[in-house]
Coordinates of C-alpha atoms in Angstrom, one line a residue:
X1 CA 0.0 0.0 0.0
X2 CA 2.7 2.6 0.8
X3 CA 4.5 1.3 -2.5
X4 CA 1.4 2.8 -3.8
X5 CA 1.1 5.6 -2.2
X6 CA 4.6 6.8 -3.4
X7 CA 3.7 6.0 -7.1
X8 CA 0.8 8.4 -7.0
X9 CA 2.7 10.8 -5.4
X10 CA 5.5 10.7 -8.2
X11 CA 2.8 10.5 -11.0
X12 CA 1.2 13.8 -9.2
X13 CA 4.7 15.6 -8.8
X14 CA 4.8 14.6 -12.5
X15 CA 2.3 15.8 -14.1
X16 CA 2.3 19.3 -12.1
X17 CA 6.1 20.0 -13.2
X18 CA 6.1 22.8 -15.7
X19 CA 6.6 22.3 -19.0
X20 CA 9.1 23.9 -21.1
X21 CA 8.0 26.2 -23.5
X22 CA 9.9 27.1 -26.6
X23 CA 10.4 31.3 -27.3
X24 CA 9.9 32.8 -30.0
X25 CA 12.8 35.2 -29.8
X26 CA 15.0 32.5 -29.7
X27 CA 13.7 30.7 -32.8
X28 CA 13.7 34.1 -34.8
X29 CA 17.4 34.7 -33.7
X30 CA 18.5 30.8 -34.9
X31 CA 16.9 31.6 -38.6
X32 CA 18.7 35.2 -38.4
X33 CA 21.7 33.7 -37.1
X34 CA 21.0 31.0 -39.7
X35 CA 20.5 33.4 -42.4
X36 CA 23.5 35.4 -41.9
X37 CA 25.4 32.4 -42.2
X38 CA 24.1 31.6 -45.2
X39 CA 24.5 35.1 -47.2
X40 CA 28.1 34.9 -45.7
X41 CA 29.1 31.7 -47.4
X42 CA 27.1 33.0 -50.5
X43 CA 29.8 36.0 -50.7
X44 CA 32.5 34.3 -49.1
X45 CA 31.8 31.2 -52.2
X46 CA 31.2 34.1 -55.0
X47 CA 34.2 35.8 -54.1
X48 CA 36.6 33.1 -54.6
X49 CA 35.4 32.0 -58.1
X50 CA 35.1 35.1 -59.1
X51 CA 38.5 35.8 -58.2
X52 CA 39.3 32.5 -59.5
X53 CA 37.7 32.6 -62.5
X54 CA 39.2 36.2 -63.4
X55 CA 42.4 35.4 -61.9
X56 CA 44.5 37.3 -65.0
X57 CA 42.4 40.3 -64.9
X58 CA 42.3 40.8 -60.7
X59 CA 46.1 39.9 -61.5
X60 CA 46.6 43.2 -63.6
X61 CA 43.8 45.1 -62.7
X62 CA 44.0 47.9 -60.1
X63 CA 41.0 49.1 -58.4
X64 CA 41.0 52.9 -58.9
X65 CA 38.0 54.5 -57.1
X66 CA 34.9 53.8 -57.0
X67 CA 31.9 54.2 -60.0
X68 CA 29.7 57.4 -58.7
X69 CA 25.9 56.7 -58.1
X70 CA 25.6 53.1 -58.2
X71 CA 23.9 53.0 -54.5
X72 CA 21.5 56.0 -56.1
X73 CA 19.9 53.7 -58.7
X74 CA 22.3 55.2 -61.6
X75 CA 23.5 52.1 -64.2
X76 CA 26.7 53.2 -65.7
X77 CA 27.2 52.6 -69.4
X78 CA 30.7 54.3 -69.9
X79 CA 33.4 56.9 -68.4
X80 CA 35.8 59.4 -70.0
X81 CA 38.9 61.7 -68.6
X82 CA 37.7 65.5 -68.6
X83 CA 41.9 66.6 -69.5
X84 CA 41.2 70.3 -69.0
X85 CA 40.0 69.6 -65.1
X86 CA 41.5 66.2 -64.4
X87 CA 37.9 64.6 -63.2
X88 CA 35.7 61.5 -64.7
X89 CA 32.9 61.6 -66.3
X90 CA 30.6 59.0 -66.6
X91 CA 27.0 58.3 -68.5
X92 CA 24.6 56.4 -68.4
X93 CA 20.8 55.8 -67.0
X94 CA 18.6 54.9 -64.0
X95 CA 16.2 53.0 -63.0
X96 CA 12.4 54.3 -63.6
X97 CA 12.2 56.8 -66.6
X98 CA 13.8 59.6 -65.1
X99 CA 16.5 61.7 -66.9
X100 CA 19.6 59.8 -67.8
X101 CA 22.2 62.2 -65.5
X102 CA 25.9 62.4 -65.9
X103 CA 28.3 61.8 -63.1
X104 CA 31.7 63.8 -62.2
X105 CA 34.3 63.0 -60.0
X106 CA 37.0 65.6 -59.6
X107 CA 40.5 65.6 -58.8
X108 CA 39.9 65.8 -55.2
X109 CA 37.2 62.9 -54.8
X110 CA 33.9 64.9 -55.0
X111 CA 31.0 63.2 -56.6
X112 CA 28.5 65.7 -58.9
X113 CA 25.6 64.8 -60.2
X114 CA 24.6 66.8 -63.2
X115 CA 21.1 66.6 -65.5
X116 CA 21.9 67.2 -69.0
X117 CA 19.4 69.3 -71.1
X118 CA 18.7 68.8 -75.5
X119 CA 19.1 71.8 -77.3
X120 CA 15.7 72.3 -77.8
X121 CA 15.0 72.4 -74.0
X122 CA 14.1 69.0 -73.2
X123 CA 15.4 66.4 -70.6
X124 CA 17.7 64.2 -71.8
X125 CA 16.5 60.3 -71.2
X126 CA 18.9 58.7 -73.5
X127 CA 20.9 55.7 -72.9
X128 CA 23.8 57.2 -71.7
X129 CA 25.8 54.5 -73.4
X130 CA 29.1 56.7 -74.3
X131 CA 30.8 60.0 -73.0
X132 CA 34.0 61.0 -74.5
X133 CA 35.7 64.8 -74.5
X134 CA 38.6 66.7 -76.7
X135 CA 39.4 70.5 -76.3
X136 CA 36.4 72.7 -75.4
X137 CA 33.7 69.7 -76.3
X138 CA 32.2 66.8 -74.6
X139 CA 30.0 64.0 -76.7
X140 CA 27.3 62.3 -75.3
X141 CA 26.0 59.4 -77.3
X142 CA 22.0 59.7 -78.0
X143 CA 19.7 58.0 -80.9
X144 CA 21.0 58.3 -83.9
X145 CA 23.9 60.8 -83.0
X146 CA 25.5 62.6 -80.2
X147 CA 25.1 65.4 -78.2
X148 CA 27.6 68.4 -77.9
X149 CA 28.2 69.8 -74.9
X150 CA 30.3 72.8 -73.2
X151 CA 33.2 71.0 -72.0
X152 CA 34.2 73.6 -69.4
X153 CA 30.5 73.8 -68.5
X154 CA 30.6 69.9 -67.7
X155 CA 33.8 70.4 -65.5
X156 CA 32.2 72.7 -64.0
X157 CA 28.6 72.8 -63.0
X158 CA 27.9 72.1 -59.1
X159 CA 26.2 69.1 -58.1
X160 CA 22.4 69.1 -58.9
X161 CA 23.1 71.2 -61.7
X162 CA 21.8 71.3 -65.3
X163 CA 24.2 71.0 -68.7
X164 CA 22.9 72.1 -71.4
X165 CA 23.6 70.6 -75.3
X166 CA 24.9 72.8 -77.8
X167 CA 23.7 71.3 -80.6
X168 CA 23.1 67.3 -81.8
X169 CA 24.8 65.7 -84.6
X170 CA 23.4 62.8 -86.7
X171 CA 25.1 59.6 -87.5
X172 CA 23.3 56.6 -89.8
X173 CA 22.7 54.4 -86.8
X174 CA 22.9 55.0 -82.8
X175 CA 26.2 54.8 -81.6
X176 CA 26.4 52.0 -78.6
X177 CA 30.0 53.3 -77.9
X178 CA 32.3 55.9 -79.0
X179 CA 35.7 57.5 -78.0
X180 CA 37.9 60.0 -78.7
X181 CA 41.8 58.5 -79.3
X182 CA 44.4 60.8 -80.3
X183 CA 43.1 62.5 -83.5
X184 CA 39.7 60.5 -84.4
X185 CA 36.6 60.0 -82.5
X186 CA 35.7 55.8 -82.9
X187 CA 32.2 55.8 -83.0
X188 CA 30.7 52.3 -83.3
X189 CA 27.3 50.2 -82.8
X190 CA 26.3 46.8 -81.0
X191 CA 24.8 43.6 -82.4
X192 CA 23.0 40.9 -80.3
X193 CA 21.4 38.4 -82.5
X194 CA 17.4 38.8 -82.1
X195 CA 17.8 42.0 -79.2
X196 CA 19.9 44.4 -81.0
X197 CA 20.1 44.1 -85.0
X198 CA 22.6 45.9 -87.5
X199 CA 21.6 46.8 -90.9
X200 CA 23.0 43.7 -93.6
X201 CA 25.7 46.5 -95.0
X202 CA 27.6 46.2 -91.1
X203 CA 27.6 42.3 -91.3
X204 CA 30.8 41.2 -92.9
X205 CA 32.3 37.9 -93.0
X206 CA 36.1 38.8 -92.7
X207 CA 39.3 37.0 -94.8
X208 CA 39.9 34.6 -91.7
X209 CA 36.5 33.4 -91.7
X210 CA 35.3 35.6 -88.6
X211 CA 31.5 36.6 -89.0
X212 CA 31.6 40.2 -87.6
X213 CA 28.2 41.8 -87.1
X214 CA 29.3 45.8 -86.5
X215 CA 31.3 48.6 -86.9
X216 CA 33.9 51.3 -85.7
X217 CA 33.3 54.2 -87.6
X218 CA 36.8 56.3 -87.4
X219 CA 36.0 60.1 -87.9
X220 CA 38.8 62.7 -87.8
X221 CA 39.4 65.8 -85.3
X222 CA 39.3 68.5 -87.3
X223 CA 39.4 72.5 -85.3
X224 CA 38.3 73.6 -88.6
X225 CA 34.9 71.4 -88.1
X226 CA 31.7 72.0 -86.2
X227 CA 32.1 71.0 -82.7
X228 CA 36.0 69.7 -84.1
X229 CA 34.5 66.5 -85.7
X230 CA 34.9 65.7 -89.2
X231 CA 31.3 65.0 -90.6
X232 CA 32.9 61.6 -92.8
X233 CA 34.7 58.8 -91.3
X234 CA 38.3 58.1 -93.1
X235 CA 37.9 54.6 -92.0
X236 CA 35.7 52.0 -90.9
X237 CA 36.7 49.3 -89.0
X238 CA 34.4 45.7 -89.0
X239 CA 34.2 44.5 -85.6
X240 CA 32.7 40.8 -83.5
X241 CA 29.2 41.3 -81.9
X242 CA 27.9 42.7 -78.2
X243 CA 31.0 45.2 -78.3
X244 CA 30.4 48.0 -75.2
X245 CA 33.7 49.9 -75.1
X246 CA 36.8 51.1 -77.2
X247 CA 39.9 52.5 -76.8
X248 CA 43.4 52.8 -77.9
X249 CA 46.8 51.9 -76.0
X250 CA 50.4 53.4 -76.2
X251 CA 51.6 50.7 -78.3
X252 CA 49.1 51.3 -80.9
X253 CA 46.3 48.3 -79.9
X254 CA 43.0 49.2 -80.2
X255 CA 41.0 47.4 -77.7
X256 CA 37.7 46.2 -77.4
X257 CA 35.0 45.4 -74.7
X258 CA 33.2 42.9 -75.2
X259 CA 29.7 41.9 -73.0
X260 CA 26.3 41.0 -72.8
X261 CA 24.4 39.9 -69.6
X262 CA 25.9 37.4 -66.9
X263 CA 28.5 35.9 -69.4
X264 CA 31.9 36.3 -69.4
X265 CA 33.3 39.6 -70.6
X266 CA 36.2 40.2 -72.8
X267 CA 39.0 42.9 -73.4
X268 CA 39.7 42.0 -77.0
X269 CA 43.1 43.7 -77.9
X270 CA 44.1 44.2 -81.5
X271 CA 47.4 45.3 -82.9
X272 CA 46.9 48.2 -85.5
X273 CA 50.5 47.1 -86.9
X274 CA 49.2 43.8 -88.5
X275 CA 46.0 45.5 -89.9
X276 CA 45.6 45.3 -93.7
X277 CA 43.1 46.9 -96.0
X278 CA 40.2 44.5 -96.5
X279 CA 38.6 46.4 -99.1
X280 CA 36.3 49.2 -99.0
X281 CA 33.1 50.7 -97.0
X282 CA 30.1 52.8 -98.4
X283 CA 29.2 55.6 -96.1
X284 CA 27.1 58.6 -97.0
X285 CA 27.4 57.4 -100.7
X286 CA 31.3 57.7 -100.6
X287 CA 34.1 54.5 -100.3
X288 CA 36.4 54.3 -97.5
X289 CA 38.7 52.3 -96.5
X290 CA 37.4 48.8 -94.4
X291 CA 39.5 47.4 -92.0
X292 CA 38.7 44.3 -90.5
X293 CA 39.3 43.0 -86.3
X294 CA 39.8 39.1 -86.4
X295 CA 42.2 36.2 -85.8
X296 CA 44.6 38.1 -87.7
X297 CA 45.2 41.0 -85.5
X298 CA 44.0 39.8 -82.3
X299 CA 47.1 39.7 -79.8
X300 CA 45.5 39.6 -76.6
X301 CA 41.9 38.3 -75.2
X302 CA 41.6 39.3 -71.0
X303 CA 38.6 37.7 -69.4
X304 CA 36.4 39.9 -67.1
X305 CA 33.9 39.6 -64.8
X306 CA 30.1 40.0 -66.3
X307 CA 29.0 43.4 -67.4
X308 CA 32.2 45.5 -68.3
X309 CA 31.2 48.3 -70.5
X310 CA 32.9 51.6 -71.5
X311 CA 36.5 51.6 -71.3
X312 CA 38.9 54.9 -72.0
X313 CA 42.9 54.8 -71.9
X314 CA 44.6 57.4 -69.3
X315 CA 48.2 57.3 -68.3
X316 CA 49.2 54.0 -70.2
X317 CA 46.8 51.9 -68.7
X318 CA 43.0 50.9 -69.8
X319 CA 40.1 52.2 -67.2
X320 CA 36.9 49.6 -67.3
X321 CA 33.6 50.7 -66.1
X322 CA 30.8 47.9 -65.4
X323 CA 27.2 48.1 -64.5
X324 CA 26.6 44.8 -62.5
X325 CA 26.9 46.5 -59.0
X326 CA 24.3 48.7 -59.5
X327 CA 20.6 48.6 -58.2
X328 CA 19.2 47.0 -61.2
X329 CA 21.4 43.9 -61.4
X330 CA 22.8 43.9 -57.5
X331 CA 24.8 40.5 -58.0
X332 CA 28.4 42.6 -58.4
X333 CA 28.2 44.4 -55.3
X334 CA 28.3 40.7 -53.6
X335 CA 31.7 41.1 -55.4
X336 CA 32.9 44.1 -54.8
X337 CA 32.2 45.2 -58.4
X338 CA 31.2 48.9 -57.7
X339 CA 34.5 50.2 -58.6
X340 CA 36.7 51.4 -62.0
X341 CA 39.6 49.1 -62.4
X342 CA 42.8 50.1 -64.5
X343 CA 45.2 47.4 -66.0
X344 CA 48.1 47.6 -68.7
X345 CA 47.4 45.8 -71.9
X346 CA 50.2 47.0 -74.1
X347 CA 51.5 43.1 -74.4
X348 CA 54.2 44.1 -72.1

């Protein structure tokens, strides 16, 4: 009977001993915790194939400074050395159909944000997809041309401020890319089969075999011009498909930047030296000389991360610009893509 007594005493202790209950703020902090550790391995893991992947170019490449705007929602298309007030300038657009602005950095590190305006008043909501400058003029690449602007103005405006276009001059198709190297502006278009088309005259099928789908128009500087630009090309250069960039290096390569969405880029480096006339090229009813980029010329081929667009040479080395840390695409900043990188690619 005791024996009994003392079981239903246990069972009663039992079954009035508190239970444990689980709290919420612990669970939530687990997932956080949980969370965290999982965007952390994300970064840690994209990190080291990028920087495997792109070992050659994070081998050569030096990261400058960083790309103005890209936490603001501005995309950048392309960037170009103001000489006369030793700042960047880059173009390009935002997200929402706002006005495309233009970004300066100056000498010292200040960031300016500048609106730009046509000439006949209105805001300008282009692509932004090239800048480039020479003496008192900056170009900025719209449909079907480019705008002139006050060079001095553009260096000089306060941030917030509005730049307004001198005039607009038209080209036979909408430049994707253009720059200003030593006496000729390169002025050229992209082709993306399906997306982006280029009229049948641009598609050439080159003497190595190469099908190249665009062109480099070359036009000269001329101070005796309007706005310094020669209105014909002297040259025209046939060039691969989904090019974003051009520029020229001290060792007379012309270099190209190649890209289009999440696949490898490319910095496509030519040597000017081995070029030979491939015939000729009908612009504005009059023959110039075609040149053509292939096997035959092609020195040097740098893989880049995804999205490297406008490039400009300064100092001996090549600047790249890129868009995939911005607010539309996000994935770069996991990377530390936000920032202009310079590298050497004059086959030393």
């Amino acid at each position: 009977m005791a024996e009994g007594m003392v079981a239903e005493e246990v069972a009663a202790q039992g079954a009035s001993a508190p239970r444990r209950r689980v709290r919420p703020l612990k669970v939530v902090g687990i997932v956080v915790l949980a969370a965290a550790a999982l965007v952390a391995a994300v970064v840690i893991g994209l990190n080291i194939y990028v920087r495997t992947a792109f070992a050659p170019f994070f081998a050569e490449a030096e990261p400058v400074f960083a790309i103005p705007g890209v936490q603001e929602g501005f995309i950048c298309q392309d960037l170009d050395h103001l000489e006369a007030d030793d700042c960047w300038l880059f173009s390009g657009y935002v997200t929402g159909d706002g006005p495309s602005p233009l970004y300066r950095r100056d000498a010292d590190g200040t960031v300016a944000c500048l609106q730009v305006e046509n000439p006949d008043g209105t805001p300008y909501v282009g692509h932004g997809s090239a800048i480039t400058s020479a003496g008192a003029y900056a170009y900025l690449a719209c449909e079907g041309g480019y705008l002139v602007l006050d060079a001095e103005e553009v260096g000089s405006v306060s941030d917030g401020g509005t730049v307004s276009a001198i005039s607009r001059v038209d080209v036979d198709f909408s430049p994707a890319f253009m720059n200003i190297e030593g006496d000729q502006m390169l002025l050229g278009n992209f082709y993306y089969p399906g997306d982006y088309e280029t009229p049948a005259a641009h598609r050439i099928t080159t003497p190595d075999g190469a099908e190249n789908p665009a062109v480099v128009y070359a036009f000269p500087l001329d101070p005796n011009a309007p706005f310094g630009v020669a209105s014909q090309p002297a040259r025209v250069y046939s060039i691969p498909g989904m090019i974003q960039g051009v520029c020229t290096t001290d060792d007379g390569r012309l270099v190209l930047s190649q890209s289009y969405g999440i696949a490898t880029s490319h910095l496509l480096a030519y040597d000017t030296a081995l070029l030979v006339q491939d015939g000729v090229f009908s612009v504005g009813g009059r023959e110039v000389p075609l040149y053509c980029l292939d096997g035959r010329s092609l020195v040097e081929d740098v893989q880049a991360p995804p999205m490297t667009e406008g490039i400009e040479s300064y100092e001996g080395r090549v600047y790249v610009s890129e868009e995939s840390a911005s607010n539309k695409y996000l994935f770069g900043k996991l990377y530390g893509a936000g920032m202009v990188y310079a590298l050497s690619m004059n086959g030393e």
